[in-house]
Coordinates of C-alpha atoms and ligand atoms in Angstrom, one line a residue:
M17 CA 160.4 30.5 39.5
K18 CA 157.0 29.5 38.2
Q19 CA 154.0 31.4 39.4
I20 CA 151.7 29.5 41.8
V21 CA 148.1 28.7 41.3
Y22 CA 146.1 27.3 44.3
I23 CA 142.9 25.5 43.6
T24 CA 140.6 25.1 46.6
R25 CA 138.8 22.0 45.4
K26 CA 139.8 18.8 43.6
L27 CA 139.0 19.4 39.9
P28 CA 139.3 17.0 36.9
E29 CA 142.8 16.7 35.7
E30 CA 142.0 17.6 32.1
V31 CA 140.7 20.9 33.2
V32 CA 143.8 21.7 35.3
A33 CA 146.3 20.4 32.7
P34 CA 146.7 23.6 30.7
L35 CA 147.7 25.5 33.9
R36 CA 150.2 22.8 34.9
E37 CA 152.1 23.4 31.7
K38 CA 152.9 27.0 32.7
F39 CA 152.5 27.3 36.4
T40 CA 153.0 25.4 39.6
V41 CA 149.6 24.2 40.5
R42 CA 148.6 23.1 44.0
M43 CA 145.2 21.8 44.7
W44 CA 143.1 20.8 47.8
E45 CA 142.7 17.1 47.0
E46 CA 139.2 16.7 48.4
E47 CA 136.0 16.8 46.3
E48 CA 133.5 16.9 49.1
I49 CA 135.3 18.7 51.9
V50 CA 135.9 22.4 52.0
V51 CA 139.5 23.5 52.4
P52 CA 140.1 24.5 56.1
E53 CA 140.5 28.2 56.6
E54 CA 144.0 27.8 58.0
I55 CA 145.2 25.8 55.0
L56 CA 143.7 28.3 52.6
K57 CA 145.5 31.2 54.4
E58 CA 148.8 29.2 54.3
E59 CA 148.4 28.4 50.6
A60 CA 147.4 32.0 49.8
K61 CA 150.7 33.3 51.3
S62 CA 152.6 32.1 48.3
A63 CA 149.9 32.0 45.6
H64 CA 149.7 34.2 42.5
A65 CA 146.2 33.0 41.7
L66 CA 143.4 31.4 43.7
W67 CA 140.8 29.3 42.0
T68 CA 137.9 29.4 44.5
T69 CA 134.4 28.1 45.0
I70 CA 131.4 29.5 46.7
T71 CA 132.3 27.6 49.8
D72 CA 135.5 29.6 50.4
Q73 CA 135.4 32.8 52.2
I74 CA 138.0 35.1 50.5
T75 CA 138.2 37.7 53.2
R76 CA 140.4 40.8 53.4
E77 CA 142.6 38.9 55.9
V78 CA 143.2 36.1 53.3
M79 CA 144.1 38.6 50.6
E80 CA 146.2 40.8 52.8
G81 CA 148.2 37.7 53.8
A82 CA 148.8 37.0 50.1
P83 CA 151.5 39.5 48.8
N84 CA 151.8 37.8 45.4
L85 CA 148.1 37.4 44.7
K86 CA 147.0 38.8 41.3
V87 CA 143.8 37.0 40.7
V88 CA 140.9 35.3 42.4
S89 CA 138.8 33.4 39.9
N90 CA 135.5 32.2 41.4
F91 CA 133.8 29.0 40.2
A92 CA 130.4 30.7 40.2
V93 CA 128.6 33.8 38.9
G94 CA 127.8 34.9 42.4
F95 CA 130.8 36.4 44.3
N96 CA 129.3 37.2 47.7
N97 CA 132.0 34.9 49.2
I98 CA 134.7 37.4 48.2
D99 CA 135.4 40.8 49.8
I100 CA 135.3 42.7 46.6
Q101 CA 136.1 46.1 48.2
A102 CA 139.3 44.6 49.7
A103 CA 140.3 43.0 46.4
K104 CA 139.9 46.4 44.7
E105 CA 142.0 48.2 47.3
L106 CA 144.6 45.5 47.1
G107 CA 144.7 45.6 43.2
I108 CA 143.6 41.9 43.0
T109 CA 141.5 41.0 39.9
V110 CA 138.4 39.0 40.7
T111 CA 136.7 37.0 37.9
N112 CA 133.5 34.9 37.8
T113 CA 131.6 32.6 35.4
P114 CA 128.5 34.3 34.0
N115 CA 126.5 33.3 30.9
V116 CA 127.7 29.7 30.5
L117 CA 125.5 28.7 33.5
T118 CA 122.5 30.9 32.7
E119 CA 120.3 28.3 30.9
T120 CA 121.2 25.4 33.2
T121 CA 120.3 27.5 36.3
A122 CA 117.1 28.7 34.7
D123 CA 116.1 25.1 34.0
L124 CA 116.7 24.3 37.6
A125 CA 114.8 27.4 38.9
F126 CA 111.9 26.5 36.7
A127 CA 112.0 22.8 37.8
L128 CA 111.9 24.0 41.4
L129 CA 108.9 26.3 40.6
L130 CA 107.0 23.4 39.0
A131 CA 108.0 21.0 41.8
S132 CA 106.9 23.4 44.6
G133 CA 103.7 24.3 42.8
R134 CA 102.8 20.7 42.1
R135 CA 104.2 19.1 45.3
I136 CA 106.4 16.7 43.3
T137 CA 108.9 15.8 45.9
E138 CA 106.2 15.5 48.6
A139 CA 104.2 13.2 46.3
E140 CA 107.2 11.0 45.6
A141 CA 108.1 10.8 49.3
M142 CA 104.6 9.6 50.0
L143 CA 104.7 6.9 47.4
R144 CA 108.2 5.7 48.4
G145 CA 107.2 5.8 52.0
G146 CA 104.4 3.3 51.3
K147 CA 101.7 5.8 52.2
W148 CA 99.9 5.8 48.9
T149 CA 96.9 3.7 50.0
S150 CA 94.4 5.1 47.4
W151 CA 94.0 7.6 44.7
S152 CA 91.7 10.3 46.1
P153 CA 90.0 13.5 44.6
M154 CA 91.9 16.2 46.4
Q155 CA 95.0 14.2 47.3
L156 CA 98.3 16.2 46.7
T157 CA 96.5 18.9 44.8
G158 CA 98.8 21.8 44.0
M159 CA 98.9 25.2 42.3
D160 CA 98.6 25.7 38.6
V161 CA 101.6 27.0 36.8
F162 CA 100.2 27.4 33.4
G163 CA 98.7 30.9 33.1
A164 CA 99.7 32.0 36.6
T165 CA 101.5 35.2 37.5
L166 CA 105.3 35.0 38.0
G167 CA 107.1 37.7 39.9
I168 CA 110.9 37.7 39.3
I169 CA 113.1 39.6 41.8
G170 CA 116.3 40.1 39.9
M171 CA 115.6 40.1 36.2
G172 CA 119.1 39.6 35.1
R173 CA 120.6 36.9 32.8
I174 CA 119.0 34.0 34.7
G175 CA 115.8 35.9 35.4
E176 CA 115.3 36.6 31.7
A177 CA 116.1 32.9 30.9
V178 CA 113.4 31.8 33.3
A179 CA 111.0 34.3 31.9
K180 CA 111.6 32.8 28.4
R181 CA 110.5 29.4 29.8
A182 CA 107.5 31.0 31.6
R183 CA 106.3 32.5 28.3
G184 CA 105.8 28.9 27.1
F185 CA 103.5 28.4 30.1
E186 CA 101.6 31.6 29.2
M187 CA 102.5 33.1 32.6
N188 CA 102.1 36.8 33.2
I189 CA 105.5 38.2 34.1
L190 CA 106.2 40.9 36.7
Y191 CA 109.7 41.8 37.6
Y192 CA 111.5 43.9 40.1
N193 CA 115.1 45.2 39.6
R194 CA 116.8 48.4 40.6
T195 CA 116.7 49.4 36.9
R196 CA 114.0 48.9 34.4
K197 CA 114.6 47.0 31.1
M198 CA 112.4 49.0 28.7
D199 CA 113.5 46.9 25.6
T200 CA 112.5 43.6 27.1
E201 CA 109.4 45.1 28.6
E202 CA 108.3 46.3 25.2
M203 CA 109.4 43.1 23.4
Y204 CA 107.7 40.6 25.7
G205 CA 105.2 42.5 27.7
Y206 CA 106.9 42.1 31.1
E207 CA 105.6 44.5 33.7
Y208 CA 107.9 46.4 36.0
V209 CA 106.6 46.8 39.5
D210 CA 107.9 47.7 42.9
L211 CA 108.7 45.0 45.3
D212 CA 105.6 45.3 47.4
N213 CA 103.4 45.1 44.3
L214 CA 105.2 42.1 43.0
L215 CA 104.7 40.3 46.3
K216 CA 101.0 41.2 46.4
R217 CA 100.3 40.1 42.9
A218 CA 102.5 37.1 42.1
D219 CA 101.4 33.5 42.3
F220 CA 105.0 32.5 42.1
V221 CA 107.8 34.7 43.5
L222 CA 111.2 33.8 42.2
I223 CA 114.4 35.3 43.6
L224 CA 117.3 35.7 41.3
A225 CA 119.0 38.8 42.6
P226 CA 122.6 38.6 44.0
L227 CA 123.2 38.5 47.7
T228 CA 124.5 42.0 48.7
E229 CA 124.2 44.3 51.7
K230 CA 121.0 45.6 50.1
T231 CA 119.4 42.2 49.4
K232 CA 120.3 40.6 52.7
N233 CA 116.9 39.7 54.4
L234 CA 115.1 41.4 51.5
I235 CA 112.3 38.9 52.0
A236 CA 111.4 38.8 55.7
K237 CA 108.2 38.9 57.9
R238 CA 106.7 42.0 56.4
E239 CA 107.3 41.0 52.8
L240 CA 106.0 37.5 53.4
S241 CA 102.9 38.9 54.9
L242 CA 102.2 40.8 51.6
M243 CA 102.2 37.6 49.6
K244 CA 99.0 35.6 48.7
K245 CA 98.1 32.7 50.9
T246 CA 98.3 30.6 47.8
A247 CA 101.7 31.9 46.7
V248 CA 104.8 29.9 46.1
L249 CA 108.3 31.4 46.9
V250 CA 111.3 30.0 45.0
N251 CA 114.8 31.0 45.9
A252 CA 117.5 30.0 43.4
S253 CA 119.9 32.7 44.2
R254 CA 121.4 32.9 47.7
G255 CA 120.0 31.9 51.1
G256 CA 120.7 35.1 53.0
I257 CA 118.2 37.0 50.8
V258 CA 115.3 35.3 52.6
N259 CA 115.0 35.4 56.4
E260 CA 114.7 31.7 57.1
Q261 CA 113.0 32.0 60.5
D262 CA 110.4 34.3 59.1
L263 CA 109.9 32.0 56.1
Y264 CA 109.5 29.0 58.4
E265 CA 106.8 30.8 60.4
A266 CA 104.9 32.0 57.3
L267 CA 104.9 28.5 55.8
K268 CA 103.9 26.8 59.1
A269 CA 101.1 29.3 59.7
G270 CA 99.9 29.0 56.1
E271 CA 100.6 32.6 55.3
I272 CA 102.1 31.4 52.1
W273 CA 101.5 28.1 50.4
S274 CA 104.9 26.6 49.7
A275 CA 108.6 27.3 49.1
G276 CA 111.2 25.9 46.8
L277 CA 114.8 26.4 48.0
D278 CA 118.0 25.6 46.2
V279 CA 120.0 27.7 48.6
F280 CA 120.3 28.3 52.3
E281 CA 121.8 30.9 54.6
T282 CA 124.3 28.3 55.9
E283 CA 125.3 25.5 53.5
P284 CA 125.3 22.6 53.7
V285 CA 122.0 22.9 55.5
S286 CA 121.6 20.6 58.5
V287 CA 118.9 17.9 58.3
N288 CA 117.5 19.3 61.5
H289 CA 116.9 22.7 59.9
P290 CA 113.3 23.7 60.8
L291 CA 112.5 24.4 57.1
L292 CA 113.2 20.7 56.3
T293 CA 110.6 19.6 58.8
L294 CA 107.8 21.2 56.6
P295 CA 106.1 19.2 53.9
N296 CA 105.5 22.4 51.9
V297 CA 109.2 23.0 51.4
T298 CA 111.0 21.5 48.3
A299 CA 114.7 21.6 49.1
L300 CA 117.7 21.1 47.0
P301 CA 121.5 21.2 47.8
H302 CA 122.5 24.2 45.7
I303 CA 122.5 22.5 42.3
G304 CA 121.4 25.4 40.0
S305 CA 124.3 25.1 37.6
A306 CA 125.0 21.4 38.1
S307 CA 125.0 19.9 34.6
I308 CA 128.2 18.2 33.4
Q309 CA 128.4 20.5 30.4
T310 CA 127.9 23.7 32.4
R311 CA 130.3 22.9 35.2
L312 CA 133.0 22.0 32.7
A313 CA 132.3 25.3 30.8
M314 CA 132.6 27.2 34.1
M315 CA 135.9 25.6 34.8
K316 CA 137.2 26.5 31.4
L317 CA 136.4 30.2 32.1
N318 CA 138.3 30.0 35.4
E319 CA 141.3 28.3 33.8
R320 CA 141.5 30.9 31.0
A321 CA 141.0 33.8 33.3
I322 CA 143.8 32.7 35.6
G323 CA 146.1 32.1 32.6
D324 CA 145.3 35.5 31.2
V325 CA 146.0 37.4 34.4
L326 CA 149.2 35.6 35.2
E327 CA 150.5 36.1 31.6
G328 CA 149.6 39.8 31.6
R329 CA 146.4 39.7 29.5
V330 CA 143.1 41.2 30.4
P331 CA 140.7 38.3 31.3
N332 CA 137.0 37.9 30.5
H333 CA 134.4 38.4 33.2
I334 CA 136.2 40.8 35.5
V335 CA 134.1 41.6 38.6
V336 CA 136.7 44.0 39.9
Ligands
NAP423 P1 122.7 39.2 36.9 O1 122.6 39.0 35.4 O2 123.7 40.1 37.4 O3 121.3 39.4 37.4 C1 121.1 39.9 38.7 C2 119.9 40.8 38.7 O4 119.6 41.2 40.0 C3 120.1 42.1 37.8 O5 119.0 42.2 36.9 C4 120.1 43.2 38.9 O6 119.4 44.3 38.3 C5 119.2 42.6 40.0 N1 119.6 43.2 41.3 C6 120.8 43.5 41.8 N2 120.6 44.1 43.0 C7 119.3 44.1 43.2 C8 118.5 44.7 44.3 N3 119.1 45.3 45.4 N4 117.2 44.6 44.2 C9 116.6 44.0 43.1 N5 117.3 43.5 42.1 C10 118.6 43.6 42.2 O7 123.2 37.8 37.5 P2 122.7 36.3 37.0 O8 123.8 35.7 36.2 O9 121.3 36.3 36.6 O10 122.8 35.6 38.5 C11 122.0 36.0 39.5 C12 122.3 35.3 40.8 O11 121.9 33.9 40.8 C13 123.8 35.2 41.2 O12 124.2 36.4 41.8 C14 123.8 34.0 42.1 O13 123.7 34.5 43.4 C15 122.6 33.2 41.7 N6 123.0 31.9 41.1 C16 122.6 30.8 41.8 C17 122.9 29.6 41.2 C18 122.5 28.3 42.0 O14 123.2 27.3 41.8 N7 121.4 28.3 42.7 C19 123.5 29.5 40.0 C20 123.9 30.6 39.4 C21 123.6 31.9 39.9 P3 119.7 45.8 38.9 O15 121.2 45.9 38.9 O16 119.1 46.7 37.9 O17 119.1 45.9 40.2
GLV424 C1 126.2 29.5 42.0 O1 125.5 29.6 43.0 C2 126.7 30.6 41.3 O2 126.6 31.8 41.7 O3 127.2 30.4 40.2

């Protein structure tokens, strides 16, 4: 009997083909619709491998109901959608897709920073909406990026890749992590500061830490109140890290200047979400790693990891 791989989203056939040669592959045949929880649980009952996306909640219940399950390979670097502790206890390997998406996500994070600082989507909406009646001296004026201070919360792989771009804009770079990176500090002159100091000093605050118990609501009313009135907040990591109600109130009251958000607490975000009613919010539908090359490279990592675990080899990029 061949081992069973269940893929929770329709993927290109050429990516899946190597797995089909060795295993029975089943796939949720929808590109835009998340596999319903009941179907996921039913498929997991017989699966040896699950190839998941960030939209699937891989709970203890799902894994306890999957007696054959050896590996969950997540199509993302973030893995907050998986109960890692449960996987560990149950002896299930979890893998993710780091590195291959670093530069692509850094590009997007920097694009969001530029767009939020320079009001790019707001300006385009005005033009397309037929509201551009005249050029005027202070129309759509924004915040300078060149030479500004950037505070990165979560100076990991993507954080460092953004910092590399920011050096080209001669930005001063502050960062906050749980651990200092002395070598990069010395090499590039980055300054390690505590969170409060970062929030007080940065013109642009960029979140790139993972969503964990510790980072949930890391940026809420108190933290927003520390930021400059002219500051821009960019979240390219996970929605739950910023308290959205508090962010809405701070933006509406002018306590901070603008926000760029690639991620939301609940995705897909509703068009009626209060944050989307604000002109000083630039919003994107979680497209950080969305280039053709990168998404295919991520899939390759998942495909290899699944093959490795099912054939008894140690895969790359083990989370647990
Ligand atoms: P990474 O290399 O692991 O970097 C994460 C950084 O966050 C590390 O430097 C880590 O340093 C820091 N960190 C962890 N917990 C922290 C805490 N409690 N407080 C402050 N800093 C903390 O991961 P990465 O590859 O750069 O990816 C980062 C995140 O980006 C992912 O987890 C994912 O959520 C998000 N992401 C989003 C997209 C998108 O489409 N928008 C795409 C890719 C990734 P310490 O351990 O020293 O604290
Ligand atoms: C995307 O959000 C990822 O974590 O890769």
